[in-house]
Short mmCIF file of C-alpha atoms in Angstrom, two decimals:
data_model
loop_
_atom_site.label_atom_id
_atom_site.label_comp_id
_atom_site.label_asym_id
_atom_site.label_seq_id
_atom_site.Cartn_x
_atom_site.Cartn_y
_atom_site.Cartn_z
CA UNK K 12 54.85 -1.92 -163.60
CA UNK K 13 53.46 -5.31 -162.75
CA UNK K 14 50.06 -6.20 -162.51
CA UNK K 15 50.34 -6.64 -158.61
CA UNK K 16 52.12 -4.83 -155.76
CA UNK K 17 53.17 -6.66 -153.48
CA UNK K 18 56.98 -6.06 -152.56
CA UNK K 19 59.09 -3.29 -153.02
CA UNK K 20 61.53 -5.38 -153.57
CA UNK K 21 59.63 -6.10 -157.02
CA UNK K 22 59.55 -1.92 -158.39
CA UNK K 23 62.39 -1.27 -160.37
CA UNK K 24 64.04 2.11 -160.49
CA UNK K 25 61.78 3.50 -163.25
CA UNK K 26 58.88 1.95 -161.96
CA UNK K 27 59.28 3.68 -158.49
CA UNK K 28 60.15 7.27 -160.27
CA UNK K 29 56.84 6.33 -162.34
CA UNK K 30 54.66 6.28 -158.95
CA UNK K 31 56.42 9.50 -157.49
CA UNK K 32 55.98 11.27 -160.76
CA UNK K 33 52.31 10.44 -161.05
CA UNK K 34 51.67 10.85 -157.04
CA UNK K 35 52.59 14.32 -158.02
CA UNK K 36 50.53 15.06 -160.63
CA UNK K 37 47.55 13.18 -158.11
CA UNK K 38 48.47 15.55 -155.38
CA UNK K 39 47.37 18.71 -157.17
CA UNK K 40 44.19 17.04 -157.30
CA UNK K 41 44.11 17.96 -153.50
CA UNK K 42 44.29 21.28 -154.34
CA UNK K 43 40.87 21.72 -156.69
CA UNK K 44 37.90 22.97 -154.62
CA UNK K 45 36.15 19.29 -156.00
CA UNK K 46 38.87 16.62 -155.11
CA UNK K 47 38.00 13.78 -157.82
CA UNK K 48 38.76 12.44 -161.13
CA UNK K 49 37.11 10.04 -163.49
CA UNK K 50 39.65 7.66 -164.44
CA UNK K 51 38.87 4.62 -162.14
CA UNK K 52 34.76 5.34 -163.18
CA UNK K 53 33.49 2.05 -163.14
CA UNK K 54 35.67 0.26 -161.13
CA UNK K 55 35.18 -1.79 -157.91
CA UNK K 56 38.02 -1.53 -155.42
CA UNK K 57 37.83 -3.76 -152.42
CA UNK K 58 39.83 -3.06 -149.03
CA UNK K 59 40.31 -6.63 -147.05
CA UNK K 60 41.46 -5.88 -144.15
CA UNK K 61 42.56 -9.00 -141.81
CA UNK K 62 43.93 -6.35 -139.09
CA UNK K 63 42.91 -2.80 -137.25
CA UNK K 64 43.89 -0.14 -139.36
CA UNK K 65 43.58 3.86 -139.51
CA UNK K 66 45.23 5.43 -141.37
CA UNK K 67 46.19 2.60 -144.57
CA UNK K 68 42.57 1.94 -144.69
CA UNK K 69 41.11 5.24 -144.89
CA UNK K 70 43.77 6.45 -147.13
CA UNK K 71 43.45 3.18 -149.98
CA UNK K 72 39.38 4.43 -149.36
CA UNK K 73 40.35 7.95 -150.08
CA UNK K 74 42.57 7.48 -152.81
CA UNK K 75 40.08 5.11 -154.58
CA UNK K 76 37.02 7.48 -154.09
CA UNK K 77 39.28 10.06 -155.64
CA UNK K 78 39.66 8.15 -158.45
CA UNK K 79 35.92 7.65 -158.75
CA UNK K 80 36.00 3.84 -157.97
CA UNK K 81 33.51 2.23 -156.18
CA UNK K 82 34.87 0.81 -152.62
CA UNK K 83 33.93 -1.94 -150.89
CA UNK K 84 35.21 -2.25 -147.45
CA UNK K 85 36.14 -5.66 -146.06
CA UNK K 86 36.92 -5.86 -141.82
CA UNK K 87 37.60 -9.54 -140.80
CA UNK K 88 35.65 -8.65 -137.66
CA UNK K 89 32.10 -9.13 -137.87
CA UNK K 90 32.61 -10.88 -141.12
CA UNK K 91 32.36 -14.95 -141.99
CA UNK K 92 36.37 -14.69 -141.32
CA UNK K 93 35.24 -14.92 -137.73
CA UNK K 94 33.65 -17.81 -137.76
CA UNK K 95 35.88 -19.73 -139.75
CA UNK K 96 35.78 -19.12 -143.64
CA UNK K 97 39.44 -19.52 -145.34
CA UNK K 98 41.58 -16.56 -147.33
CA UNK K 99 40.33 -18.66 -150.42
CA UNK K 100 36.77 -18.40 -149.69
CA UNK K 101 36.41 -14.54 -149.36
CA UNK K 102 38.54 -14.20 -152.50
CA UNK K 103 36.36 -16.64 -154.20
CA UNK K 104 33.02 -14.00 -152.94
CA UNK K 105 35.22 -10.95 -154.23
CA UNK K 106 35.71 -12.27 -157.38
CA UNK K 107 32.13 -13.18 -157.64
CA UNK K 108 31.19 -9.78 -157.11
CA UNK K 109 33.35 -8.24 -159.53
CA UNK K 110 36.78 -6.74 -157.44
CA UNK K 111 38.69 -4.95 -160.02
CA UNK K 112 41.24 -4.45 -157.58
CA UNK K 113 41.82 -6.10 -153.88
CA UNK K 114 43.64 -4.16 -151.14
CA UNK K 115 44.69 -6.52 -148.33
CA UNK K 116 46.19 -6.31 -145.53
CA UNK K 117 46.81 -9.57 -143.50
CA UNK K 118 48.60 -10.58 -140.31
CA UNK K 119 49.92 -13.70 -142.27
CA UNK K 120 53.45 -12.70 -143.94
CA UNK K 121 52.82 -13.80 -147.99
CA UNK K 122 48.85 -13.92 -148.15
CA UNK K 123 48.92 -11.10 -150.31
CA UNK K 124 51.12 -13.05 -152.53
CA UNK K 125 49.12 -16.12 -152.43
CA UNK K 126 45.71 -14.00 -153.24
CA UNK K 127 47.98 -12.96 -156.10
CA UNK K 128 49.31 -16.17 -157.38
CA UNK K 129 46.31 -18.48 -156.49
CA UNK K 130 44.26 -17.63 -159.15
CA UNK K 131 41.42 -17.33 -157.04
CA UNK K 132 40.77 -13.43 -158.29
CA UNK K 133 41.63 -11.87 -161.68
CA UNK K 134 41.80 -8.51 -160.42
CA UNK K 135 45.06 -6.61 -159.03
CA UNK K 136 46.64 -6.94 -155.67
CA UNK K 137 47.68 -4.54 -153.37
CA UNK K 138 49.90 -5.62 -150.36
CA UNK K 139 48.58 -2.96 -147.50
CA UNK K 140 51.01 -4.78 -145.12
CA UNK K 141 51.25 -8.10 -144.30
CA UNK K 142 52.55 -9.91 -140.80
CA UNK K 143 56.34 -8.70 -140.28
CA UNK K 144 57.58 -9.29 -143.68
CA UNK K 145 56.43 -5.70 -146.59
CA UNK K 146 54.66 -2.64 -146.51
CA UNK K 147 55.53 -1.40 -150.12
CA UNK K 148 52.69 2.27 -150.43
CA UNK K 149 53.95 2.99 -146.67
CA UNK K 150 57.71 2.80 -148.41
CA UNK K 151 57.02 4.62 -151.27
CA UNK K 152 54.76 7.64 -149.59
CA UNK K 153 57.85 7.89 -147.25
CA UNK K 154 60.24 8.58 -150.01
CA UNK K 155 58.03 10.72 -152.03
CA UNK K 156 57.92 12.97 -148.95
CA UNK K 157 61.77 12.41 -148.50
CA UNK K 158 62.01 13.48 -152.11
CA UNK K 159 59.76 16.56 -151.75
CA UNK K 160 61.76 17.51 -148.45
CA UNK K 161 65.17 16.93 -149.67
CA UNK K 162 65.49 17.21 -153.44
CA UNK K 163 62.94 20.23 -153.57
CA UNK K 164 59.98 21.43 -156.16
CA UNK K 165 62.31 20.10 -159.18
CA UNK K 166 61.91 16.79 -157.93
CA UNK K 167 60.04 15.31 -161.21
CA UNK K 168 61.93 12.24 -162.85
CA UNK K 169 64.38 12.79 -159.63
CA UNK K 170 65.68 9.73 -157.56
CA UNK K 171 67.13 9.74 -154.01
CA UNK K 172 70.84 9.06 -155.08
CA UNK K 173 73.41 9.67 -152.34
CA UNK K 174 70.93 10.60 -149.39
CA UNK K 175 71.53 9.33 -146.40
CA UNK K 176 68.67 7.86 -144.15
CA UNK K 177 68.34 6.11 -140.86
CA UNK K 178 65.58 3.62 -139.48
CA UNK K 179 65.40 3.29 -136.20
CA UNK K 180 63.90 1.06 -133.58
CA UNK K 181 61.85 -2.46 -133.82
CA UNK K 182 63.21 -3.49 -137.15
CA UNK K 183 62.42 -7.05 -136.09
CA UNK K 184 59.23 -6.99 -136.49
CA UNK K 185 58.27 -3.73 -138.87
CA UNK K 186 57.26 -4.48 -142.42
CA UNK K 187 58.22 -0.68 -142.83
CA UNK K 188 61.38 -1.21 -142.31
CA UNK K 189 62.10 -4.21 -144.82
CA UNK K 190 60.15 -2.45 -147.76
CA UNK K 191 62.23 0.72 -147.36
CA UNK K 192 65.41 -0.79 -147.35
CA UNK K 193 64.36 -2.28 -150.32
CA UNK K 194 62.89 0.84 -152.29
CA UNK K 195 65.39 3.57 -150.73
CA UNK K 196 67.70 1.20 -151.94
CA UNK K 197 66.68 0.96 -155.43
CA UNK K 198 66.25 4.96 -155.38
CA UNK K 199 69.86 5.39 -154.93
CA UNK K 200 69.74 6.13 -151.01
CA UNK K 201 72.26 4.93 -148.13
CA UNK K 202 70.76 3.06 -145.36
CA UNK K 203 71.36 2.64 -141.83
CA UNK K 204 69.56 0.67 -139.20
CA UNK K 205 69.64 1.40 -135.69
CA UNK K 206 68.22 -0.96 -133.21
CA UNK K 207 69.04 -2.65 -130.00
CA UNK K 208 71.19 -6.41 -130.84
CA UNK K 209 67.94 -7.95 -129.69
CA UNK K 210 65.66 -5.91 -132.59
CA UNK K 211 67.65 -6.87 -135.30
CA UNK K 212 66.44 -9.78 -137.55
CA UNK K 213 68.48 -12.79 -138.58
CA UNK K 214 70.43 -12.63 -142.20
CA UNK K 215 70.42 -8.58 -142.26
CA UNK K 216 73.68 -9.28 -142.78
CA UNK K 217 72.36 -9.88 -146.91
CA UNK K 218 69.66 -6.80 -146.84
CA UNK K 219 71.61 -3.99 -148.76
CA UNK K 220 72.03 -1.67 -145.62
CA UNK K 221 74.37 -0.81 -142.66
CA UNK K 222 73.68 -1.73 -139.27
CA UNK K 223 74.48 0.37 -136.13
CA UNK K 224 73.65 -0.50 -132.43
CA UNK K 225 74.15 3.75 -131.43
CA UNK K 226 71.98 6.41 -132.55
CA UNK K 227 74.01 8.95 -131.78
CA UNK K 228 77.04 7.90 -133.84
CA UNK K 229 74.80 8.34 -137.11
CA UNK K 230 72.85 11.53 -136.40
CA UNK K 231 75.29 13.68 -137.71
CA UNK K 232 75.60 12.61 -141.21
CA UNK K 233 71.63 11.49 -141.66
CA UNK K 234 69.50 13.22 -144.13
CA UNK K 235 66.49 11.63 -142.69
CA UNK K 236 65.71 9.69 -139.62
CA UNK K 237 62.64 7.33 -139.45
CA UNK K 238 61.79 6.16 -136.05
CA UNK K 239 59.41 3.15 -135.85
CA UNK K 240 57.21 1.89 -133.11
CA UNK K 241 58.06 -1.29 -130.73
CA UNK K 242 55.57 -3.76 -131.80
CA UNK K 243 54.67 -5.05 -128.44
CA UNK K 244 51.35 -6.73 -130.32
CA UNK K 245 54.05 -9.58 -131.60
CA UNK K 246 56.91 -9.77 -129.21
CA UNK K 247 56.93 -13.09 -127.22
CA UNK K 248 59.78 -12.41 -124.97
CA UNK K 249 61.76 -9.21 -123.52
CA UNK K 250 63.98 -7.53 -125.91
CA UNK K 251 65.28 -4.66 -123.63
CA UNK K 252 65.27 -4.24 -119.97
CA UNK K 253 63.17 -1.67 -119.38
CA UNK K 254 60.90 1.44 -121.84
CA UNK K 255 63.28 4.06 -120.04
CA UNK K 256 66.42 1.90 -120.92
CA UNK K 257 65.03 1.64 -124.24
CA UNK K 258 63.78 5.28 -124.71
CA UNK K 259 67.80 6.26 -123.23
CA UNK K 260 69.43 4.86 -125.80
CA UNK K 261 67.05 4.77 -129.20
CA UNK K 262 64.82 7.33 -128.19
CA UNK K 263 64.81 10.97 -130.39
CA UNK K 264 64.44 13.90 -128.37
CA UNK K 265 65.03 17.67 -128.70
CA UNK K 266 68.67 17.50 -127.92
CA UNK K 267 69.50 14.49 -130.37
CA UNK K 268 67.60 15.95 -133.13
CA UNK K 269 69.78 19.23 -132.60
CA UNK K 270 72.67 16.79 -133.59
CA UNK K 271 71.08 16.46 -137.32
CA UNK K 272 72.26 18.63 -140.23
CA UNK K 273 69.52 21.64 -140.13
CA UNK K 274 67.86 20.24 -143.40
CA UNK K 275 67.26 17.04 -142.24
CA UNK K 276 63.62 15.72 -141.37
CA UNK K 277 62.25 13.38 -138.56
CA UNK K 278 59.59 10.23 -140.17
CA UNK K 279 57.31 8.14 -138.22
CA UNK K 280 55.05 5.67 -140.11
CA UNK K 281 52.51 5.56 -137.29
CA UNK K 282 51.22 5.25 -134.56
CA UNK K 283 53.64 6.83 -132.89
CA UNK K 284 54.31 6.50 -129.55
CA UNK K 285 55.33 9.39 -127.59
CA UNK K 286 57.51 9.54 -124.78
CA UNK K 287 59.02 6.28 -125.85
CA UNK K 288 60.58 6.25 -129.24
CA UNK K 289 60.01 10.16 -130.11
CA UNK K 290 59.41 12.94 -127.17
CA UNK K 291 56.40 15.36 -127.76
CA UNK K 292 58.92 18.30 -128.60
CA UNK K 293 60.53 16.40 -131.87
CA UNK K 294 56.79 14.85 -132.92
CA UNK K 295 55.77 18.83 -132.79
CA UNK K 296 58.11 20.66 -134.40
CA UNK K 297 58.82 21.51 -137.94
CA UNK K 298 61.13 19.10 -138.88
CA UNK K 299 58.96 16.01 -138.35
CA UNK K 300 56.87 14.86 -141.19
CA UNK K 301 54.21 12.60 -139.72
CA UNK K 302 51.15 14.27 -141.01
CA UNK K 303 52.78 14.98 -144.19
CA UNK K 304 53.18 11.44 -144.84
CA UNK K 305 49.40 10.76 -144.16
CA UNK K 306 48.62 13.32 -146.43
CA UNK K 307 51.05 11.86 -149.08
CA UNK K 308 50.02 8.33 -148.88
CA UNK K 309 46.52 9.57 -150.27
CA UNK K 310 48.91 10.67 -152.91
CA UNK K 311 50.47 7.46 -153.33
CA UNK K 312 48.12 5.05 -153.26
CA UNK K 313 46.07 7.19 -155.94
CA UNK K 314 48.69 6.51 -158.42
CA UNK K 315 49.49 3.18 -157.23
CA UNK K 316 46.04 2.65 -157.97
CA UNK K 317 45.63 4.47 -161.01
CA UNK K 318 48.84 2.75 -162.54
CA UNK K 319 47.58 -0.59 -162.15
CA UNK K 320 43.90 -0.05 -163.07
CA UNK K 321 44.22 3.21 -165.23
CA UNK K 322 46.80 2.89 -167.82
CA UNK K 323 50.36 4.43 -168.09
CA UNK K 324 49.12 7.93 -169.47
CA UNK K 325 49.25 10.94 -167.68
CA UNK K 326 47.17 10.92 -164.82
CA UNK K 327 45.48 13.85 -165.30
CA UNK K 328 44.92 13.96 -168.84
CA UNK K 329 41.44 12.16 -168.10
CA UNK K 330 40.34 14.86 -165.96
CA UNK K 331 37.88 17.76 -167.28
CA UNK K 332 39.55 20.60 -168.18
CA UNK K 333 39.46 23.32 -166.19
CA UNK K 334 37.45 26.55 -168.08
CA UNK K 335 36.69 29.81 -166.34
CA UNK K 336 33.66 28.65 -165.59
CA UNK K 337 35.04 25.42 -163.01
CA UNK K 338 37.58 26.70 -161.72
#
């Protein structure tokens, strides 16, 4: 891997079967009666967070706390970001205090890479989402739990070769989308993007994906179908008539997901809204994943973490072993 994460776009095969394979091995940690290892002892992990989070913040805190790191949380509000102080600035105070590893997420599309490339910190960096352009740990906790769904308990060393999967909704404007069309990509996967005319970016034309304006013609033959939220927060304009018109045509409910193969699962990266882009009944039932995902992207980001700061040995090889007596 690199020493930064900041696209998907930048994980190569290998490299993405190397975070599945050791998000594995980090999710039997979640399994021991004391959740934690000692590989990351020592450590200072800081999460810099430029916009409201739940979920991606407490699960980089998780994951690092696992690991035995110590974690500093960063919120822009109620910090000197408020009144004023530049990107450069707070890196310049991290790296003062020692960051090991920043996790930022910023409403700025490329910050992360400039906190990267500026030399302003000598410690890794973790893109936790930034403006409309990557969200590379949401992509790859999405297909590790495509990969545990769909390829099974052999999944080890396993890609996603031949699968099928379909994004639906504000691709415009979701990071989500861009990074897995990028890593499902890479894994082997098919992918489809559903969207009203008005949702779809410029130049997707280039990304290595299909494009459909009908969610119903691609139901049939999808092994997975993410739906994603419509990012009101950054629309400047109308992009469809009406939420009913909207929910008509690209919202799943009970009688569309009936139209999937009986394997397939139902995604949502959060927050979902229901009613709108996914009914109660489908966000409820078996099929979808959403608090799978959550759970996995503690998973994830352990390994993503561990990978970077830890070394390329087994993951849990560190860990104390197990006698009678710890169990």
């Amino acid at each position: 891997m690199k020493r930064h994460l900041i696209s998907a776009a930048d994980l190569t095969r290998d490299d993405a079967v190397l975070i599945l394979d050791t998000a594995e091995e980090m999710a039997r940690v979640a399994d021991r009666p004391i959740k934690k290892l000692p590989t990351l002892r020592g450590r200072t992990v800081v999460n810099l967070f430029f916009e409201d989070s739940t979920r991606t913040r407490i699960s980089f805190e998780a994951a690092a706390k696992r690991l035995s790191a110590d974690v500093i949380n960063f919120s822009a509000k109620g910090s000197s970001v408020s009144k004023g102080e530049s990107l450069k600035d707070t890196a310049l105070t991290l790296e003062a205090m020692g960051a090991d590893a920043v996790v930022i997420r910023h409403g700025a599309s490329g910050a992360p890479y400039r906190l990267a490339t500026s030399g302003w910190i000598d410690g890794a960096v973790v893109n936790a989402g930034d403006g409309t352009h990557e969200h590379p740990t949401q992509a790859l906790l999405d297909a590790f739990t495509m990969r545990r769904r769909l390829v099974g308990a052999d999944a080890l060393g396993r890609d996603l070769d031949g699968r099928r999967i379909t994004i639906v909704g504000d691709i415009l404007h979701s990071r989500v989308a861009r990074s897995n069309v990028h890593l499902l990509t890479t894994l082997g996967a098919h992918v489809t993007l559903v969207a009203p005319p008005t949702l779809v970016p410029v130049g997707v034309e280039k990304w290595p994906c299909d494009v459909s304006y009908s969610l119903d013609n691609v139901l049939a033959t999808s092994d997975a179908v993410m739906m994603l939220r419509v990012q009101r927060e950054r629309m400047n304009a109308a992009y469809f008539p009406t939420e009913r018109e909207y929910s008509r045509r690209y919202g799943l409910d009970g009688e569309r997901m009936a139209k999937m193969p009986e394997h397939a699962i139902v995604m949502h990266p959060g927050p979902m809204v229901r009613g709108m882009e996914i009914t109660a009944e489908v966000a409820d039932s078996d099929r979808c994943t959403v608090v799978e995902q959550v759970a996995n992207g503690v998973s994830i980001r352990m390994a993503v973490l561990y990978l970077l700061l830890g070394g390329s040995d087994t993951a849990l090889s560190a860990a104390p072993a197990r006698t009678e007596e710890n169990k």
